[in-house]
Coordinates of C-alpha atoms and ligand atoms in Angstrom, one line a residue:
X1 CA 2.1 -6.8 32.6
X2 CA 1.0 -5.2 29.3
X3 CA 3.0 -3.1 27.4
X4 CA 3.9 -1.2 24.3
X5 CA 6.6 0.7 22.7
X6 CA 6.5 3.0 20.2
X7 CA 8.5 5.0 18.1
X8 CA 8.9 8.9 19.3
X9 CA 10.9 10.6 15.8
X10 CA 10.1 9.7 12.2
X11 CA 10.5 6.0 12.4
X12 CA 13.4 3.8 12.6
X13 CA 14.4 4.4 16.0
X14 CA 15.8 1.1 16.8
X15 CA 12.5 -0.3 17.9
X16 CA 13.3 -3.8 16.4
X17 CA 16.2 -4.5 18.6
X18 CA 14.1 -2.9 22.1
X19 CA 11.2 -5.0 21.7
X20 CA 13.3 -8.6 20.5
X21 CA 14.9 -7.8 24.1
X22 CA 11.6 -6.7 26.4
X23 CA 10.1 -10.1 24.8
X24 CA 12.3 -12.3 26.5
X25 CA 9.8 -12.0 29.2
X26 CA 6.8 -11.9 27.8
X27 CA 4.2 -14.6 26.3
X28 CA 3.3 -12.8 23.6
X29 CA 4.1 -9.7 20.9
X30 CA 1.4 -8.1 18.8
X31 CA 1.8 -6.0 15.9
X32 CA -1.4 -4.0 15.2
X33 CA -0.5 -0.9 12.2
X34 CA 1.2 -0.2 9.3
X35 CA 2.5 -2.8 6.6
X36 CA 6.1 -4.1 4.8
X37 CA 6.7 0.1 5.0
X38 CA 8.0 -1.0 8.2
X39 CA 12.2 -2.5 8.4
X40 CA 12.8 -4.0 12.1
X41 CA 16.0 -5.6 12.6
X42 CA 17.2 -7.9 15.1
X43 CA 20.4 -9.3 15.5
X44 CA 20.8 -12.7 17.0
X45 CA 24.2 -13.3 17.3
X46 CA 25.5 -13.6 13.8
X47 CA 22.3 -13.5 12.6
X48 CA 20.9 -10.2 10.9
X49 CA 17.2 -10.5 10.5
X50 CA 15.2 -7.7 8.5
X51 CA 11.8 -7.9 9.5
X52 CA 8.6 -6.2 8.1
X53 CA 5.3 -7.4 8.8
X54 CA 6.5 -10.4 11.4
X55 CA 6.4 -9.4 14.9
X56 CA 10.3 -8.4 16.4
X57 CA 9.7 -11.1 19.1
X58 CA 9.3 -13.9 16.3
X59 CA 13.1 -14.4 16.2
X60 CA 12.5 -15.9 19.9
X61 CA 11.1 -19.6 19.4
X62 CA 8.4 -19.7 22.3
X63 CA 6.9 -16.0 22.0
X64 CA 3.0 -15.9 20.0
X65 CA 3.5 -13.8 17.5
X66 CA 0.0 -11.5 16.3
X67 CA -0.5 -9.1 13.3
X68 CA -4.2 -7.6 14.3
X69 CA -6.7 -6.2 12.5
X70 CA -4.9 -2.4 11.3
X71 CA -2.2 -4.7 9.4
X72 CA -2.2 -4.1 5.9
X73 CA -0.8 -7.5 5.3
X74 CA 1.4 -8.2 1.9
X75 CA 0.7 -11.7 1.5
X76 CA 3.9 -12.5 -0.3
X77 CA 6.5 -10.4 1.8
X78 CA 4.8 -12.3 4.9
X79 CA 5.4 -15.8 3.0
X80 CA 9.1 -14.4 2.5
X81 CA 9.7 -14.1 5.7
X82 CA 8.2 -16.7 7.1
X83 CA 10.6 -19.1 4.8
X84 CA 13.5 -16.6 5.7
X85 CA 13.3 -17.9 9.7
X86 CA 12.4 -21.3 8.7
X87 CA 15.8 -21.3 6.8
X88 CA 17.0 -20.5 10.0
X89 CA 15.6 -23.3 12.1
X90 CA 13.0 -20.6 13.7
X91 CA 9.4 -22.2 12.3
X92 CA 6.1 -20.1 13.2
X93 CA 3.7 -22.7 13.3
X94 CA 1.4 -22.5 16.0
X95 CA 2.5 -19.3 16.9
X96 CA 1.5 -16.6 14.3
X97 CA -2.1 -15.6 14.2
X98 CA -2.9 -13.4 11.6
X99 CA -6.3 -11.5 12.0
X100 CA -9.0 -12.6 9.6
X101 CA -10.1 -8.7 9.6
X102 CA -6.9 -7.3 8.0
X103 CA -6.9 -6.1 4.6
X104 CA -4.3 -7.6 2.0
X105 CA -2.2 -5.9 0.0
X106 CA -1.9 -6.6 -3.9
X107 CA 0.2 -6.2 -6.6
X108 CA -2.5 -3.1 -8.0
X109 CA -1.6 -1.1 -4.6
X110 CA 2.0 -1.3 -5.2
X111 CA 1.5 -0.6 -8.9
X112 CA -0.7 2.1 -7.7
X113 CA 1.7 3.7 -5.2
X114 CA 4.6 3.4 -7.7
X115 CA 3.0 5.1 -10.6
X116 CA 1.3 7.8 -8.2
X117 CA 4.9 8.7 -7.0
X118 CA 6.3 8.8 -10.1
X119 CA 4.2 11.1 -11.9
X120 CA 4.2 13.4 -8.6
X121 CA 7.8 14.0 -9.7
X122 CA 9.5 16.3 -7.7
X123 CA 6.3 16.2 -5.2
X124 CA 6.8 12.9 -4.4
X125 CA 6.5 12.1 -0.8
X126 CA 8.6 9.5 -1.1
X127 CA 7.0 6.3 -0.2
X128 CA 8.6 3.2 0.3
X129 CA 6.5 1.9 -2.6
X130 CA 4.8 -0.8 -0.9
X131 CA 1.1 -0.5 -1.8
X132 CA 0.5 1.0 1.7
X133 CA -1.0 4.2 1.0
X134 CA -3.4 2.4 -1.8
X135 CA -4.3 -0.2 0.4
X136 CA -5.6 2.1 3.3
X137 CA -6.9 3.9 0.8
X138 CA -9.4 1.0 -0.5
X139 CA -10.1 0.0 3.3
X140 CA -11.5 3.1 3.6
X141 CA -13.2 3.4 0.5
X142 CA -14.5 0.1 1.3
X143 CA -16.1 -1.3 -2.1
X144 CA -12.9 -2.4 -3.7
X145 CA -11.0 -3.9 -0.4
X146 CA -9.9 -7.7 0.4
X147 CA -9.2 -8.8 3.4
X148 CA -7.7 -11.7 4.7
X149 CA -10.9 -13.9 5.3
X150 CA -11.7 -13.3 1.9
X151 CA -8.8 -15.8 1.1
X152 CA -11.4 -18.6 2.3
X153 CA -14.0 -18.3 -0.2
X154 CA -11.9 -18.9 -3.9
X155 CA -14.7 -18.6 -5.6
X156 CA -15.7 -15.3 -4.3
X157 CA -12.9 -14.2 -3.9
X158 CA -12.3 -14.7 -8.0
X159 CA -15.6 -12.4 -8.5
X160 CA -14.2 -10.0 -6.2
X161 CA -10.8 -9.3 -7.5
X162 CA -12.2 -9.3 -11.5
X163 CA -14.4 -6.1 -10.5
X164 CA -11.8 -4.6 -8.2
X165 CA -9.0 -5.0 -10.9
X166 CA -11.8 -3.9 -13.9
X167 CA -11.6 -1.0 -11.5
X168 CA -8.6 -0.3 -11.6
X169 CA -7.8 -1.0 -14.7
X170 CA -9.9 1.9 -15.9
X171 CA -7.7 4.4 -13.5
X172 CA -4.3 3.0 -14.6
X173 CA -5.6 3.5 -18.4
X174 CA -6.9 6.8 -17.3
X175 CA -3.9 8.3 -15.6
X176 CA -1.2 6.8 -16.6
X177 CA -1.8 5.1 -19.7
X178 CA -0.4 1.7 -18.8
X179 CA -1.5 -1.8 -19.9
X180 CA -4.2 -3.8 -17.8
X181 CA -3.1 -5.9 -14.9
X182 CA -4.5 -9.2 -14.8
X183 CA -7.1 -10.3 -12.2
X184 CA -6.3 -14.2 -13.1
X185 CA -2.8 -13.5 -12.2
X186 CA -3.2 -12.0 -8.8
X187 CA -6.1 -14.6 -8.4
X188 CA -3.4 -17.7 -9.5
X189 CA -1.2 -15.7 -6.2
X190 CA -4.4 -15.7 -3.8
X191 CA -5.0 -19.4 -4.4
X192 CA -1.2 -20.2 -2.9
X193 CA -1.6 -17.4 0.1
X194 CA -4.9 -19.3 0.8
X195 CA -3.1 -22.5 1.0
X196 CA -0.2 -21.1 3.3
X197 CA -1.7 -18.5 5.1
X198 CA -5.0 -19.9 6.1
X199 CA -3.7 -21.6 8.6
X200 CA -2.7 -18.7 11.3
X201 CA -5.8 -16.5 10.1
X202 CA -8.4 -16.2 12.9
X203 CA -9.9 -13.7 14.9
X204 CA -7.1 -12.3 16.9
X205 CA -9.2 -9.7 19.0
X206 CA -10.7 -12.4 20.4
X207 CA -7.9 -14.1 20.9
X208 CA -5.9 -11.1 22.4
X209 CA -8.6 -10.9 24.8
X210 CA -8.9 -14.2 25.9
X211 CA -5.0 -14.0 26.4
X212 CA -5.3 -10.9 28.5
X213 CA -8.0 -12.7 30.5
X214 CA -5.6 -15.6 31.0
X215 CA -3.0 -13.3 32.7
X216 CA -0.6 -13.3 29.9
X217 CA 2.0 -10.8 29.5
X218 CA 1.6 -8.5 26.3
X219 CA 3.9 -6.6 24.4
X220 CA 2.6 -4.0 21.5
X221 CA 4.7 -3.3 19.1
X222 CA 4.7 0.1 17.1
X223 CA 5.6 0.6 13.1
X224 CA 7.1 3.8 11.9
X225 CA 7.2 6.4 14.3
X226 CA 4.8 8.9 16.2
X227 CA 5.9 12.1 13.6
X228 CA 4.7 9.6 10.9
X229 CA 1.0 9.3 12.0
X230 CA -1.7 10.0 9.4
X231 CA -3.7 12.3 11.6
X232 CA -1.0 14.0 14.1
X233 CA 2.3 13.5 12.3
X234 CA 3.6 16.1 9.1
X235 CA 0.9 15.4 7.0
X236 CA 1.2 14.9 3.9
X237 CA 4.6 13.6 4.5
X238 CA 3.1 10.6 6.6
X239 CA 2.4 7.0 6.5
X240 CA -1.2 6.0 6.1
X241 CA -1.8 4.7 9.4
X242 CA -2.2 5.7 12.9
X243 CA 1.4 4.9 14.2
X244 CA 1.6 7.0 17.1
X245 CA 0.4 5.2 20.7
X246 CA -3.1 6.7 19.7
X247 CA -3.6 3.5 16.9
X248 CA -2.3 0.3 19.3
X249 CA -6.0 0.4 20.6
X250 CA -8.1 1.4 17.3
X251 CA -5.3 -1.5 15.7
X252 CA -5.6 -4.2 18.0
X253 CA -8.5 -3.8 19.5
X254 CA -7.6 -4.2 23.0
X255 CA -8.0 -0.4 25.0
X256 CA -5.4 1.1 26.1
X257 CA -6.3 0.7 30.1
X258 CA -5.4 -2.3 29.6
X259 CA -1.9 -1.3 29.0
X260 CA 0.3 -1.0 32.4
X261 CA 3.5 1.0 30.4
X262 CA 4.7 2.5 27.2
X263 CA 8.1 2.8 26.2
X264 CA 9.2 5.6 23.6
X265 CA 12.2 4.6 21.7
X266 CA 14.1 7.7 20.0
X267 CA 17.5 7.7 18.6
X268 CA 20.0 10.4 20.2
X269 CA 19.8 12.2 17.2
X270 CA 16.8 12.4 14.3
X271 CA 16.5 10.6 11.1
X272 CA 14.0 11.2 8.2
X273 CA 13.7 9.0 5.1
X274 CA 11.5 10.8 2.5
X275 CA 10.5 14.3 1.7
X276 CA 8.5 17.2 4.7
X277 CA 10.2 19.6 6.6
X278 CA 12.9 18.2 9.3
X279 CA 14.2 21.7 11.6
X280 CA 17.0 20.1 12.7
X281 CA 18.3 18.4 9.3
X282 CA 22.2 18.4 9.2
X283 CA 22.4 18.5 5.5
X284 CA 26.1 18.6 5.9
X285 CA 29.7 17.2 6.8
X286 CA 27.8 16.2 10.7
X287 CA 24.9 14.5 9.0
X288 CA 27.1 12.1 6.9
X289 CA 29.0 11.6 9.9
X290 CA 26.0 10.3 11.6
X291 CA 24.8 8.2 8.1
X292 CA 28.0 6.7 8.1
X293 CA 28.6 5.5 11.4
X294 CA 25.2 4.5 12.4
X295 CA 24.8 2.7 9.3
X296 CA 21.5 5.4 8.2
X297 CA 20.1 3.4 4.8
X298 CA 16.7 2.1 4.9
X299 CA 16.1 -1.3 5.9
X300 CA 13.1 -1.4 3.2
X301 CA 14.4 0.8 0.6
X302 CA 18.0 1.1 1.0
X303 CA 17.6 4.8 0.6
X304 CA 20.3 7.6 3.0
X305 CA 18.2 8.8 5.5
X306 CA 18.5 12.2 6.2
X307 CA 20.3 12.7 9.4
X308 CA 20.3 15.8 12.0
X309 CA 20.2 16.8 15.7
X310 CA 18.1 15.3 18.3
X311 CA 14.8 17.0 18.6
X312 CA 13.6 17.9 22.2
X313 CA 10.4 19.5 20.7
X314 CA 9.3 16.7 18.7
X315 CA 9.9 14.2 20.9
X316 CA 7.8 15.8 23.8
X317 CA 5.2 15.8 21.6
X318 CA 5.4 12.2 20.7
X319 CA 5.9 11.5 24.3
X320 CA 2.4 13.9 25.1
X321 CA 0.4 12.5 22.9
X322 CA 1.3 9.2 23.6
X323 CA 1.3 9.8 27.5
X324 CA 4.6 7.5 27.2
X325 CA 6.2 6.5 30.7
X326 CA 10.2 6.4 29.5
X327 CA 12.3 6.7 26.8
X328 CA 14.5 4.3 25.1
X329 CA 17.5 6.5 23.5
X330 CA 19.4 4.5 20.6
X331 CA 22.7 5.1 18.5
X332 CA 24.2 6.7 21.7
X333 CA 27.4 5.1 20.4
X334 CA 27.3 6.8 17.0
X335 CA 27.7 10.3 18.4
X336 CA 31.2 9.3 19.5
X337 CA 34.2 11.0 17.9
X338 CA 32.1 14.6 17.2
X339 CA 33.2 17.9 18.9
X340 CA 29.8 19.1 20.2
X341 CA 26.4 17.7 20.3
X342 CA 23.3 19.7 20.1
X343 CA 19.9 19.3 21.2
X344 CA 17.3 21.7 19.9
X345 CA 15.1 22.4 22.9
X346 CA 12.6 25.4 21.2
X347 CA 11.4 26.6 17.8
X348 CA 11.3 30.0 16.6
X349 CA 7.8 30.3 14.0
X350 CA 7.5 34.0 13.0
X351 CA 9.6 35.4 15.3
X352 CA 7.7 33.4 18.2
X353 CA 9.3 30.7 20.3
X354 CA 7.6 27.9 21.3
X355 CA 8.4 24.3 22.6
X356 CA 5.2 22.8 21.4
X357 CA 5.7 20.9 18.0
X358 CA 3.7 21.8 15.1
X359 CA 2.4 19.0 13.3
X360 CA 1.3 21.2 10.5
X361 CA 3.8 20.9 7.8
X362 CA 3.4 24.8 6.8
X363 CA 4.2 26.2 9.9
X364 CA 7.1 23.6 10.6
X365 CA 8.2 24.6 7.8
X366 CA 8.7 27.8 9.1
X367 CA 10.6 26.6 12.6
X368 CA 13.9 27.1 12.9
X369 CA 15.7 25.0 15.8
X370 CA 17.2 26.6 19.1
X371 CA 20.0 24.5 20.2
X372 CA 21.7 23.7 23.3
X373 CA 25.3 23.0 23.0
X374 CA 27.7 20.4 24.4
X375 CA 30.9 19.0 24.4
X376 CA 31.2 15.7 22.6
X377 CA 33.1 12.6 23.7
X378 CA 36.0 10.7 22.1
X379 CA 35.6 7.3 23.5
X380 CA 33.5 4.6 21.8
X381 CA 30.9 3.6 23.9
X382 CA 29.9 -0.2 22.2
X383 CA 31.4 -2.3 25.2
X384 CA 29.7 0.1 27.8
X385 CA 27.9 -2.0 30.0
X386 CA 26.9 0.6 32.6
X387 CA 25.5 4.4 33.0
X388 CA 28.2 5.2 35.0
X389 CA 31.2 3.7 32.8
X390 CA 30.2 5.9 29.8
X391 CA 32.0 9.3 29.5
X392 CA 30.7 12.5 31.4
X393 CA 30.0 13.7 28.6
X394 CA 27.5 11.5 27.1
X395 CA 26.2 11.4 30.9
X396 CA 25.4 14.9 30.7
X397 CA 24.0 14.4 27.0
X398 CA 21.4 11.8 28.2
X399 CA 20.7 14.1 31.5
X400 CA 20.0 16.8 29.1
X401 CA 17.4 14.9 27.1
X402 CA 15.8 13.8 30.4
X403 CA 15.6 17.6 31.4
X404 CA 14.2 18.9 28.0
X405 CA 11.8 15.8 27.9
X406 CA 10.7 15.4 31.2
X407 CA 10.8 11.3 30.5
X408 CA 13.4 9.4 32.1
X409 CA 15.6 7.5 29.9
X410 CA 15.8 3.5 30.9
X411 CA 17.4 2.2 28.1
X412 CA 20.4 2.9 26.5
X413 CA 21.6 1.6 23.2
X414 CA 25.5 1.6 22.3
X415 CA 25.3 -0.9 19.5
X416 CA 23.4 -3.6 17.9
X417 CA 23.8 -6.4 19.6
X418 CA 21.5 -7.7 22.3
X419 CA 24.1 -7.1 24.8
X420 CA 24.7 -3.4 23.6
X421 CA 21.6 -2.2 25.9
X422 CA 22.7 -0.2 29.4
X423 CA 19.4 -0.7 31.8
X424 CA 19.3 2.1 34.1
Ligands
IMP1 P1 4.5 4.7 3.0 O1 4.3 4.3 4.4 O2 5.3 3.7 2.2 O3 3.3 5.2 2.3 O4 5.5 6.0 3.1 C1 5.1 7.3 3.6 C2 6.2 8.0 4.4 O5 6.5 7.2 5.5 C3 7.5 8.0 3.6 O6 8.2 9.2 4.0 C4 8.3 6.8 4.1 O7 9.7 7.0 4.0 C5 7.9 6.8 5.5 N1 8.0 5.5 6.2 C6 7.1 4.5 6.0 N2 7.5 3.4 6.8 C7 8.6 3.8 7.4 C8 9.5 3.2 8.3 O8 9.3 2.0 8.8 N3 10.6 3.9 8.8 C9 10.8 5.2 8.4 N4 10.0 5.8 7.5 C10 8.9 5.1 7.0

């Protein structure tokens, strides 16, 4: 059994948590897009783990852990991490493969992504600042990329970098008149992520497909969210990579009949870090309500996410274009203690209604949300172990989203612990 979950809204749905619990029973969890843009937490007991380019099942000591080929891998926050669970008693040797094909990301990207945002200004689209845009960028370009199998030829490596950071260094001048970088510097850096990353780099398609061969059970896991893809979310206001269900195959290189299920994960209301339109924004007294009690700061950046009303709209699209089988609802438990709830279930664009989401940032823009209303509950819901012991309220909430969806939803989170999940 093969399977893959994926993030419905505009990232941080709770994905972390979903897929540390789904691979309890599996052999082994892939990541395949995105880069350290991406904050998964898991809690393990008393144990908070913040996790950005490892896999969400690495916290589990016997799961294979693979970051495939679409990986822009930041060689230094992967090092971090990999000391962070070793501090822990969790050690990934022999069990992270790392694909020789992804690209790396340097200190120029992140230089270059902070200096682009900053003399945006008010245009900023609010990146997380992690080289990620830059990096994609140069993988695409082609001529001035590294990727991780270039880590076992120092030498040309060392030729490499001196052109690519010449290269740069004529831009940075250019634009933003700042002084060079070094190449010997960042070379001094590749030398010691040669030493400890060499290790788990191989080919991981081949490895994936051996694996898959073998009978082993799979799990994919997303980064960001479907709204955030670079060619169907709210471009501009996007991440560089294909994070919708479309990239796991283009990413891991493994098609997606091979897949038997994918699992949507939304929260039970909508959060957006960074700038781009958001209809059902609560920019107001229920939005820090929601910040506050489900704890909405980014696990990369620490920024306040903006907080609003679950959106039925954009979530059937995520769940169309991903042809996603269920829904995984999060935060249930932080809607406690409002009066009403909403769910916005059509857009009006130019007078027009419709319930298919526009992923063009001018006319979304222009949407503005049609709601259905309903009663709120009282009672905190983070002990509820069943469907049928949470209020009738929040019953007929997750009914609702079922009905405007047309996705039933498995998986219920009330808090987040491990055992906070109601399985339906
Ligand atoms: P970038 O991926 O750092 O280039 O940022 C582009 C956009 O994607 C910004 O709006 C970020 O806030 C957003 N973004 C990137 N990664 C995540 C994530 O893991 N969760 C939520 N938003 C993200």
């Amino acid at each position: 059994m093969n399977s893959c979950i994926i993030g419905l809204q505009w990232g941080d749905e709770g994905k972390g948590k979903i897929i540390d619990i789904l691979a309890e029973n599996c052999d082994i969890v892939v990541r395949y897009s995105g880069g350290a843009n991406a904050g998964h937490t898991v809690v393990v007991g008393d144990n908070r783990f913040a996790l950005h380019l490892l896999p969400s099942g690495s916290v589990r000591p016997n799961i294979i852990c693979v970051i495939t080929n679409a990986v822009v891998v930041d060689p230094e926050t992967l090092l971090k991490e990999i000391e962070t669970l070793a501090q822990k008693n969790i050690t990934l040797t022999e069990r992270l493969l790392i694909s020789e094909n992804a690209h790396m990301v340097l200190d120029y990207h992140k230089k270059e992504d902070q200096l682009r945002e900053e003399s945006l200004g008010k245009n900023k689209l609010g990146t997380t600042i992690r080289g990620i845009g830059p990096c994609y960028a140069d993988k695409v370009g082609r001529s001035y990329a590294l990727r991780m199998s270039d880590l076992r030829n120092l030498e040309k490596l060392k030729a490499k970098l001196q052109t690519i950071v010449d290269y740069k260094n004529k831009i940075f001048a250019a634009l933003y008149n700042i002084e060079p970088i070094r190449a010997d510097t960042i070379f001094e850096k590749c030398k010691s992520y040669a030493d400890k990353l060499l290790p788990f780099t191989t080919d991981t398609t081949e490895f994936l497909h051996k694996s898959i061969a073998d009978g082993k059970s799979i799990l994919f896991e997303g980064a960001q969210g479907t709204l955030l893809d670079l060619d169907h979310g709210t471009f501009p206001f996007v991440t560089s990579s294909n994070s919708s269900a479309l990239g796991m195959s283009a990413g891991s290189g493994v098609p997606v009949k091979m897949i038997d299920k994918f699992i949507g994960v939304a929260k039970a209301y909508t959060t957006r870090v960074g700038a781009g339109p958001f209809p059902t924004e609560q920019d107001n007294e229920t939005g820090q309500y929601i910040r506050d009690k489900g704890g909405e700061y980014g696990t990369t950046t620490g920024r306040p996410r903006r907080c609003g009303w679950f959106d039925a709209v954009a979530v059937s699209y995520s769940l169309t274009i991903g042809a996603i089988d269920s829904i995984a609802l999060m935060h249930l438990d932080t809607l406690s203690g409002l009066d009403e709830v909403k769910i916005c279930r059509a857009y009006k664009i130019n007078g027009k209604e419709t319930t298919f989401f526009p992923a063009n940032t001018t006319k979304l823009a222009q949407a503005s949300p049609i709601y259905e209303t309903i009663p709120a509950w009282e009672q905190e819901l983070t002990d509820v172990k069943d469907f049928h012991d949470l209020p009738k309220n929040a019953q007929d909430y997750l009914m609702l989203v079922e009905e405007m969806t047309g996705k039933p939803v498995t998986i219920i989170g009330v808090g987040p612990k491990r055992a906070q999940t109601i399985f339906r």
